[in-house]
Amino acid sequence: MNPIDEREGSYSLKEWWAILGRPIFVGDRLKANLMALTGASVVTMILGFVLLIMNVLQPEVSVPKLIMSNMTLLAGAGCAYLSYFRKDRKTAVVIPTLFCCVVFTFYALTGYAEGTGILWSILLPIGMCYFVGIRYGIILSVYYSVLYTVVFYTPLGNNLRIYYTDAFCVRFPMMYAALSAFTIVAMIQYHRTALFEIDHTNRLNEEVERQTAVAEERSRKIEQMSFQTIQTLANAIDAKDPYTKGHSTRVSLCSVAVAEELGWDKERVNDLRYAALLHDIGKIGVPDSILNNTRKLTDVEYDIIKSHTTMGADILRDRIIIEGAEDVARSHHERYDGTGYPNGLKGEKISEKARIVAIADAFDAMNSNRVYRKACDREYIIA
């Protein structure tokens, strides 16, 4: 059914009945109701046990009393089991409904316990409306109001006068009907308020989900734009040397494959992806004449080539929010044995990201044709 609106008193009887059929026990409210239902069931079970002992200890055992006390005990135990262990509220509420319908009808028509058994039915309106459901509470309250009217106000109940006083016969049906009416009105308002809270919460959750979806889509687009921007920058770097076209992209893909094999989480893998794309950004500051030189480089020229690591780190320092990008640019030519550059770092003093990019960089360099040599044999590269 659709969420209820703010109308007051303008619902038809059919609409009201449909509203009262909507469950209010969901989520945390359901857990609380199951615990309350379990507590009430345990109390009923204890009461049944006490009544059973009292009946058994009487000089003359009454079979009807034994049956009623056993029914009370079993109904409490069954409802407690279903509500606490099975978490099956739908089945659990059937037990107290049938129990109340049968037992209190028996109490009323037999004058059980010298006419005092009927007094327990005073607990029915509030107990059934809250613990079981307002529809059940209304049906049973109306049923017992009609039953008590028939029992005490018509000749059908004349044979019960021996159990009840005249004042009780006159006043009890009116008192019960009034109690039922007050309880039902209060519980209808409670039920309606609970539905408003549930509907409001559902609307908030739907809005949060919608806004979250919008935010995720925007984040995806921003990430895609960022990746495309970085990819474009990496392509521009590679374009300085026609022999290294696509090098940064291949190094990035290779680095990501290694990181995923190592079990890195998505965020770390993405940071490495971007850092690897930008690992050679310092080559922007290296003259094309040196990058594309086919002869053997002089020591000065080689030093200029090596400076792309520090220049790359300087370019990325405090200017791009990619964790590890600056370090990867600086350290992707360091070597585990300490023979690399620019700082001669050794072993695990080189960051894990830089070590992965170094491996990917070396693999792609040997696997590609360069201005000064052809691509190396795959077995040689692996060795």
Tab-separated table of C-alpha atoms in Angstrom:
chain	number	residue	atom	x	y	z
A	1	MET	CA	0.000	0.000	0.000
A	2	ASN	CA	1.129	3.544	-0.669
A	3	PRO	CA	2.359	5.683	2.264
A	4	ILE	CA	-0.457	7.329	4.221
A	5	ASP	CA	-0.863	11.082	3.934
A	6	GLU	CA	-1.771	13.805	6.400
A	7	ARG	CA	-5.560	13.540	6.035
A	8	GLU	CA	-7.479	13.519	9.307
A	9	GLY	CA	-10.710	11.530	9.499
A	10	SER	CA	-11.234	11.511	5.718
A	11	TYR	CA	-10.449	7.837	5.120
A	12	SER	CA	-13.202	5.394	4.313
A	13	LEU	CA	-13.683	2.378	6.577
A	14	LYS	CA	-12.072	0.176	3.924
A	15	GLU	CA	-9.055	2.502	3.730
A	16	TRP	CA	-8.710	2.535	7.507
A	17	TRP	CA	-8.829	-1.241	7.651
A	18	ALA	CA	-6.168	-1.455	4.947
A	19	ILE	CA	-3.993	1.034	6.862
A	20	LEU	CA	-4.349	-1.003	10.041
A	21	GLY	CA	-3.241	-4.070	8.077
A	22	ARG	CA	0.114	-2.530	7.206
A	23	PRO	CA	2.843	-3.961	9.457
A	24	ILE	CA	4.588	-1.502	11.754
A	25	PHE	CA	7.038	-4.024	13.118
A	26	VAL	CA	10.011	-3.778	10.771
A	27	GLY	CA	13.739	-3.470	11.369
A	28	ASP	CA	14.628	-2.553	14.948
A	29	ARG	CA	10.945	-2.183	15.797
A	30	LEU	CA	10.405	-5.827	14.792
A	31	LYS	CA	13.276	-6.962	17.014
A	32	ALA	CA	11.843	-5.001	19.939
A	33	ASN	CA	8.362	-6.443	19.381
A	34	LEU	CA	9.688	-10.001	19.165
A	35	MET	CA	11.455	-9.499	22.491
A	36	ALA	CA	8.293	-8.009	24.026
A	37	LEU	CA	6.205	-10.854	22.612
A	38	THR	CA	8.701	-13.333	24.018
A	39	GLY	CA	8.535	-11.654	27.440
A	40	ALA	CA	4.738	-11.728	27.461
A	41	SER	CA	4.808	-15.375	26.363
A	42	VAL	CA	7.201	-16.320	29.157
A	43	VAL	CA	4.954	-14.590	31.700
A	44	THR	CA	1.967	-16.509	30.272
A	45	MET	CA	3.933	-19.750	30.450
A	46	ILE	CA	4.864	-19.131	34.093
A	47	LEU	CA	1.280	-18.227	34.910
A	48	GLY	CA	0.072	-21.449	33.287
A	49	PHE	CA	2.626	-23.437	35.275
A	50	VAL	CA	1.558	-21.808	38.566
A	51	LEU	CA	-2.124	-22.423	37.812
A	52	LEU	CA	-1.352	-26.026	36.932
A	53	ILE	CA	0.427	-26.591	40.258
A	54	MET	CA	-2.403	-24.908	42.164
A	55	ASN	CA	-5.013	-27.048	40.415
A	56	VAL	CA	-3.055	-30.247	40.967
A	57	LEU	CA	-2.664	-29.496	44.697
A	58	GLN	CA	-6.398	-28.964	45.211
A	59	PRO	CA	-8.218	-31.773	47.100
A	60	GLU	CA	-10.540	-32.313	44.152
A	61	VAL	CA	-8.858	-32.010	40.795
A	62	SER	CA	-11.018	-30.168	38.228
A	63	VAL	CA	-10.488	-31.516	34.724
A	64	PRO	CA	-11.577	-28.252	32.994
A	65	LYS	CA	-9.192	-26.266	35.190
A	66	LEU	CA	-6.369	-28.665	34.375
A	67	ILE	CA	-7.110	-28.296	30.659
A	68	MET	CA	-7.141	-24.485	30.876
A	69	SER	CA	-3.903	-24.283	32.894
A	70	ASN	CA	-2.196	-26.696	30.485
A	71	MET	CA	-3.413	-24.664	27.509
A	72	THR	CA	-2.020	-21.514	29.139
A	73	LEU	CA	1.329	-23.186	29.726
A	74	LEU	CA	1.573	-24.629	26.209
A	75	ALA	CA	0.395	-21.437	24.488
A	76	GLY	CA	3.036	-19.390	26.318
A	77	ALA	CA	5.770	-21.914	25.535
A	78	GLY	CA	4.800	-22.197	21.861
A	79	CYS	CA	4.626	-18.458	21.305
A	80	ALA	CA	7.942	-17.905	23.143
A	81	TYR	CA	9.648	-20.547	20.996
A	82	LEU	CA	8.376	-19.116	17.708
A	83	SER	CA	9.135	-15.484	18.613
A	84	TYR	CA	12.544	-15.969	20.256
A	85	PHE	CA	14.139	-18.915	18.481
A	86	ARG	CA	12.385	-18.945	15.098
A	87	LYS	CA	11.843	-15.156	14.798
A	88	ASP	CA	8.545	-16.114	13.146
A	89	ARG	CA	6.189	-13.395	14.287
A	90	LYS	CA	3.524	-14.218	11.707
A	91	THR	CA	3.027	-17.737	13.097
A	92	ALA	CA	3.714	-16.766	16.702
A	93	VAL	CA	0.790	-14.307	16.906
A	94	VAL	CA	-1.682	-16.976	15.774
A	95	ILE	CA	-1.182	-18.882	19.035
A	96	PRO	CA	-2.231	-16.124	21.497
A	97	THR	CA	-5.098	-15.144	19.171
A	98	LEU	CA	-6.608	-18.645	19.152
A	99	PHE	CA	-5.785	-19.119	22.826
A	100	CYS	CA	-7.586	-15.928	23.881
A	101	CYS	CA	-10.560	-16.653	21.657
A	102	VAL	CA	-11.085	-20.156	23.071
A	103	VAL	CA	-10.019	-19.746	26.687
A	104	PHE	CA	-11.799	-16.501	27.561
A	105	THR	CA	-14.956	-17.657	25.824
A	106	PHE	CA	-14.797	-20.723	28.049
A	107	TYR	CA	-14.201	-18.520	31.112
A	108	ALA	CA	-17.212	-16.339	30.297
A	109	LEU	CA	-19.630	-19.173	29.551
A	110	THR	CA	-18.674	-21.374	32.498
A	111	GLY	CA	-18.125	-18.811	35.246
A	112	TYR	CA	-14.621	-20.242	35.600
A	113	ALA	CA	-12.921	-19.793	38.988
A	114	GLU	CA	-16.149	-18.632	40.651
A	115	GLY	CA	-16.605	-15.904	38.054
A	116	THR	CA	-13.109	-14.376	38.403
A	117	GLY	CA	-11.623	-15.992	35.273
A	118	ILE	CA	-13.432	-13.508	33.063
A	119	LEU	CA	-11.423	-10.640	34.622
A	120	TRP	CA	-8.295	-11.749	32.767
A	121	SER	CA	-9.964	-10.619	29.546
A	122	ILE	CA	-9.395	-7.011	30.658
A	123	LEU	CA	-5.824	-7.490	29.445
A	124	LEU	CA	-6.991	-8.454	25.953
A	125	PRO	CA	-7.460	-5.045	24.250
A	126	ILE	CA	-4.046	-3.575	25.024
A	127	GLY	CA	-2.234	-6.924	24.929
A	128	MET	CA	-3.619	-7.993	21.570
A	129	CYS	CA	-3.364	-4.538	19.966
A	130	TYR	CA	0.296	-4.035	20.869
A	131	PHE	CA	1.893	-7.473	21.092
A	132	VAL	CA	-0.093	-9.236	18.358
A	133	GLY	CA	-1.570	-6.629	16.025
A	134	ILE	CA	-4.228	-3.952	16.064
A	135	ARG	CA	-6.503	-5.839	13.685
A	136	TYR	CA	-6.472	-8.865	15.995
A	137	GLY	CA	-7.035	-6.566	18.960
A	138	ILE	CA	-10.059	-4.888	17.360
A	139	ILE	CA	-11.627	-8.178	16.269
A	140	LEU	CA	-11.240	-9.831	19.682
A	141	SER	CA	-12.298	-6.698	21.593
A	142	VAL	CA	-15.479	-6.394	19.517
A	143	TYR	CA	-16.095	-10.121	19.831
A	144	TYR	CA	-15.846	-10.065	23.627
A	145	SER	CA	-17.894	-6.881	23.933
A	146	VAL	CA	-20.676	-8.615	21.998
A	147	LEU	CA	-20.198	-11.861	23.955
A	148	TYR	CA	-20.419	-10.111	27.334
A	149	THR	CA	-23.478	-8.184	26.189
A	150	VAL	CA	-25.179	-11.455	25.224
A	151	VAL	CA	-24.058	-13.236	28.385
A	152	PHE	CA	-25.089	-10.522	30.839
A	153	TYR	CA	-27.907	-8.611	29.117
A	154	THR	CA	-29.975	-11.383	27.528
A	155	PRO	CA	-31.875	-14.368	28.922
A	156	LEU	CA	-29.159	-16.608	27.457
A	157	GLY	CA	-26.991	-15.722	30.436
A	158	ASN	CA	-29.537	-16.313	33.175
A	159	ASN	CA	-27.933	-19.593	34.186
A	160	LEU	CA	-24.653	-17.728	34.860
A	161	ARG	CA	-26.159	-15.462	37.515
A	162	ILE	CA	-24.977	-17.878	40.170
A	163	TYR	CA	-21.366	-16.869	39.393
A	164	TYR	CA	-21.746	-13.100	38.981
A	165	THR	CA	-23.424	-10.434	41.107
A	166	ASP	CA	-26.162	-8.261	39.633
A	167	ALA	CA	-23.950	-5.172	39.765
A	168	PHE	CA	-21.150	-7.036	37.972
A	169	CYS	CA	-23.542	-8.234	35.266
A	170	VAL	CA	-24.732	-4.686	34.628
A	171	ARG	CA	-21.423	-2.839	34.796
A	172	PHE	CA	-18.818	-5.224	33.405
A	173	PRO	CA	-19.956	-5.243	29.738
A	174	MET	CA	-20.087	-1.419	29.725
A	175	MET	CA	-16.679	-1.169	31.383
A	176	TYR	CA	-15.160	-3.681	28.964
A	177	ALA	CA	-16.643	-1.908	25.919
A	178	ALA	CA	-15.348	1.454	27.134
A	179	LEU	CA	-11.908	0.025	27.891
A	180	SER	CA	-11.808	-1.580	24.444
A	181	ALA	CA	-12.866	1.652	22.737
A	182	PHE	CA	-10.253	3.770	24.543
A	183	THR	CA	-7.537	1.208	23.845
A	184	ILE	CA	-8.450	0.838	20.174
A	185	VAL	CA	-8.522	4.603	19.574
A	186	ALA	CA	-5.144	5.007	21.291
A	187	MET	CA	-3.606	2.070	19.413
A	188	ILE	CA	-4.954	3.309	16.058
A	189	GLN	CA	-3.179	6.603	16.689
A	190	TYR	CA	-0.021	4.732	17.733
A	191	HIS	CA	-0.241	2.547	14.622
A	192	ARG	CA	-0.742	5.558	12.366
A	193	THR	CA	2.152	7.443	13.974
A	194	ALA	CA	4.394	4.409	13.545
A	195	LEU	CA	3.434	4.214	9.862
A	196	PHE	CA	4.274	7.893	9.401
A	197	GLU	CA	7.710	7.241	10.917
A	198	ILE	CA	8.246	4.197	8.708
A	199	ASP	CA	7.135	6.041	5.563
A	200	HIS	CA	9.274	9.054	6.455
A	201	THR	CA	12.286	6.823	7.048
A	202	ASN	CA	11.666	5.006	3.759
A	203	ARG	CA	11.453	8.315	1.895
A	204	LEU	CA	14.697	9.472	3.523
A	205	ASN	CA	16.415	6.196	2.652
A	206	GLU	CA	15.191	6.426	-0.954
A	207	GLU	CA	16.456	9.999	-1.192
A	208	VAL	CA	19.798	9.008	0.327
A	209	GLU	CA	20.082	6.140	-2.161
A	210	ARG	CA	19.182	8.478	-5.024
A	211	GLN	CA	21.683	11.121	-3.938
A	212	THR	CA	24.309	8.417	-3.357
A	213	ALA	CA	23.738	7.109	-6.883
A	214	VAL	CA	24.064	10.653	-8.263
A	215	ALA	CA	27.251	11.232	-6.245
A	216	GLU	CA	28.711	7.899	-7.376
A	217	GLU	CA	27.931	8.718	-10.998
A	218	ARG	CA	29.554	12.132	-10.654
A	219	SER	CA	32.543	10.558	-8.941
A	220	ARG	CA	32.797	8.000	-11.751
A	221	LYS	CA	32.711	10.741	-14.371
A	222	ILE	CA	35.305	12.814	-12.508
A	223	GLU	CA	37.520	9.755	-12.139
A	224	GLN	CA	37.087	8.995	-15.825
A	225	MET	CA	37.961	12.576	-16.736
A	226	SER	CA	40.987	12.445	-14.433
A	227	PHE	CA	42.142	9.212	-15.992
A	228	GLN	CA	41.673	10.594	-19.501
A	229	THR	CA	43.583	13.750	-18.560
A	230	ILE	CA	46.456	11.749	-17.105
A	231	GLN	CA	46.367	9.387	-20.078
A	232	THR	CA	46.574	12.336	-22.446
A	233	LEU	CA	49.518	13.726	-20.491
A	234	ALA	CA	51.242	10.333	-20.567
A	235	ASN	CA	50.716	10.113	-24.337
A	236	ALA	CA	52.187	13.588	-24.744
A	237	ILE	CA	55.275	12.470	-22.811
A	238	ASP	CA	55.638	9.317	-24.906
A	239	ALA	CA	55.207	11.367	-28.101
A	240	LYS	CA	58.573	13.018	-27.444
A	241	ASP	CA	60.145	9.711	-28.411
A	242	PRO	CA	58.439	7.852	-31.303
A	243	TYR	CA	60.117	4.628	-30.189
A	244	THR	CA	58.410	4.709	-26.801
A	245	LYS	CA	54.851	5.344	-28.008
A	246	GLY	CA	52.393	3.731	-25.573
A	247	HIS	CA	55.171	2.959	-23.106
A	248	SER	CA	53.522	4.693	-20.122
A	249	THR	CA	50.208	2.935	-20.771
A	250	ARG	CA	51.871	-0.476	-20.995
A	251	VAL	CA	53.865	0.160	-17.811
A	252	SER	CA	50.632	1.160	-16.083
A	253	LEU	CA	48.786	-1.984	-17.227
A	254	CYS	CA	51.683	-4.216	-16.211
A	255	SER	CA	51.966	-2.543	-12.796
A	256	VAL	CA	48.238	-2.936	-12.180
A	257	ALA	CA	48.424	-6.639	-13.088
A	258	VAL	CA	51.224	-7.152	-10.536
A	259	ALA	CA	49.367	-5.215	-7.816
A	260	GLU	CA	46.153	-7.178	-8.388
A	261	GLU	CA	48.103	-10.420	-8.221
A	262	LEU	CA	49.455	-9.226	-4.860
A	263	GLY	CA	45.899	-8.681	-3.632
A	264	TRP	CA	45.934	-4.907	-3.366
A	265	ASP	CA	42.620	-3.155	-2.768
A	266	LYS	CA	40.948	-1.112	-5.504
A	267	GLU	CA	42.045	2.285	-4.153
A	268	ARG	CA	45.741	1.340	-3.977
A	269	VAL	CA	45.573	-0.235	-7.435
A	270	ASN	CA	44.065	2.954	-8.894
A	271	ASP	CA	46.739	5.117	-7.263
A	272	LEU	CA	49.408	2.855	-8.758
A	273	ARG	CA	47.683	2.967	-12.161
A	274	TYR	CA	47.893	6.769	-12.273
A	275	ALA	CA	51.373	6.947	-10.723
A	276	ALA	CA	52.680	4.501	-13.351
A	277	LEU	CA	51.175	6.554	-16.172
A	278	LEU	CA	53.096	9.585	-14.913
A	279	HIS	CA	56.361	7.846	-14.010
A	280	ASP	CA	58.234	9.445	-16.964
A	281	ILE	CA	56.683	12.907	-16.693
A	282	GLY	CA	60.137	14.353	-16.002
A	283	LYS	CA	61.095	13.632	-19.623
A	284	ILE	CA	59.218	16.811	-20.490
A	285	GLY	CA	62.332	18.639	-19.336
A	286	VAL	CA	64.781	16.469	-21.372
A	287	PRO	CA	65.692	17.851	-24.802
A	288	ASP	CA	64.384	15.838	-27.762
A	289	SER	CA	67.866	15.801	-29.252
A	290	ILE	CA	69.049	13.676	-26.338
A	291	LEU	CA	65.977	11.437	-26.145
A	292	ASN	CA	66.150	10.649	-29.859
A	293	ASN	CA	69.919	10.436	-30.152
A	294	THR	CA	71.003	7.275	-32.046
A	295	ARG	CA	74.650	7.420	-31.005
A	296	LYS	CA	76.086	6.509	-27.632
A	297	LEU	CA	75.317	9.180	-25.053
A	298	THR	CA	78.065	11.135	-23.350
A	299	ASP	CA	78.267	11.122	-19.579
A	300	VAL	CA	76.726	14.622	-19.495
A	301	GLU	CA	73.867	13.587	-21.746
A	302	TYR	CA	73.255	10.458	-19.676
A	303	ASP	CA	73.138	12.570	-16.510
A	304	ILE	CA	70.513	14.745	-18.192
A	305	ILE	CA	68.515	11.620	-19.068
A	306	LYS	CA	68.739	10.419	-15.467
A	307	SER	CA	67.561	13.806	-14.207
A	308	HIS	CA	64.050	13.030	-15.510
A	309	THR	CA	63.457	11.184	-12.230
A	310	THR	CA	64.083	14.200	-10.021
A	311	MET	CA	62.414	16.582	-12.462
A	312	GLY	CA	59.340	14.335	-12.485
A	313	ALA	CA	59.251	14.291	-8.691
A	314	ASP	CA	59.514	18.102	-8.635
A	315	ILE	CA	56.658	18.423	-11.128
A	316	LEU	CA	54.377	16.153	-9.116
A	317	ARG	CA	55.309	17.431	-5.665
A	318	ASP	CA	52.250	18.990	-3.975
A	319	ARG	CA	50.528	19.418	-7.335
A	320	ILE	CA	48.590	16.196	-7.846
A	321	ILE	CA	46.510	14.136	-5.438
A	322	ILE	CA	47.747	10.663	-6.309
A	323	GLU	CA	49.365	8.873	-3.435
A	324	GLY	CA	52.876	7.743	-4.351
A	325	ALA	CA	53.058	9.503	-7.732
A	326	GLU	CA	55.961	11.746	-6.705
A	327	ASP	CA	57.875	8.821	-5.192
A	328	VAL	CA	57.299	6.600	-8.252
A	329	ALA	CA	58.546	9.340	-10.589
A	330	ARG	CA	61.691	9.747	-8.490
A	331	SER	CA	62.427	6.091	-7.651
A	332	HIS	CA	61.376	3.974	-10.629
A	333	HIS	CA	65.029	3.665	-11.703
A	334	GLU	CA	66.300	2.620	-8.282
A	335	ARG	CA	67.542	-0.977	-8.103
A	336	TYR	CA	67.110	-3.517	-5.352
A	337	ASP	CA	70.891	-4.021	-5.153
A	338	GLY	CA	71.470	-0.273	-4.709
A	339	THR	CA	72.956	0.373	-8.176
A	340	GLY	CA	70.057	2.488	-9.412
A	341	TYR	CA	69.516	6.255	-9.477
A	342	PRO	CA	69.016	9.032	-8.426
A	343	ASN	CA	69.648	8.159	-4.745
A	344	GLY	CA	71.098	4.651	-4.891
A	345	LEU	CA	68.344	3.291	-2.623
A	346	LYS	CA	68.610	-0.369	-1.732
A	347	GLY	CA	66.138	-3.141	-0.854
A	348	GLU	CA	62.937	-2.186	0.902
A	349	LYS	CA	64.060	1.407	1.256
A	350	ILE	CA	62.551	1.638	-2.211
A	351	SER	CA	58.777	1.882	-1.879
A	352	GLU	CA	56.680	-1.070	-3.044
A	353	LYS	CA	54.959	1.031	-5.699
A	354	ALA	CA	58.276	2.221	-7.108
A	355	ARG	CA	59.614	-1.362	-7.152
A	356	ILE	CA	56.574	-2.597	-9.086
A	357	VAL	CA	56.796	0.244	-11.610
A	358	ALA	CA	60.555	-0.360	-11.941
A	359	ILE	CA	59.915	-3.976	-12.916
A	360	ALA	CA	57.150	-3.023	-15.358
A	361	ASP	CA	59.302	-0.231	-16.797
A	362	ALA	CA	62.297	-2.514	-17.297
A	363	PHE	CA	60.151	-5.249	-18.855
A	364	ASP	CA	58.533	-2.889	-21.372
A	365	ALA	CA	61.853	-1.194	-22.167
A	366	MET	CA	63.490	-4.527	-23.041
A	367	ASN	CA	60.364	-5.731	-24.864
A	368	SER	CA	60.208	-2.661	-27.126
A	369	ASN	CA	62.282	-1.434	-30.044
A	370	ARG	CA	64.401	1.541	-29.054
A	371	VAL	CA	66.360	4.048	-31.131
A	372	TYR	CA	69.595	2.394	-30.088
A	373	ARG	CA	68.542	-1.324	-30.264
A	374	LYS	CA	65.876	-3.850	-31.197
A	375	ALA	CA	63.502	-5.497	-28.685
A	376	CYS	CA	65.085	-8.249	-26.614
A	377	ASP	CA	64.089	-11.898	-26.707
A	378	ARG	CA	61.277	-12.742	-24.211
A	379	GLU	CA	63.293	-15.527	-22.508
A	380	TYR	CA	66.195	-13.119	-22.092
A	381	ILE	CA	63.881	-10.534	-20.538
A	382	ILE	CA	62.427	-13.039	-18.055
A	383	ALA	CA	65.900	-14.284	-17.136
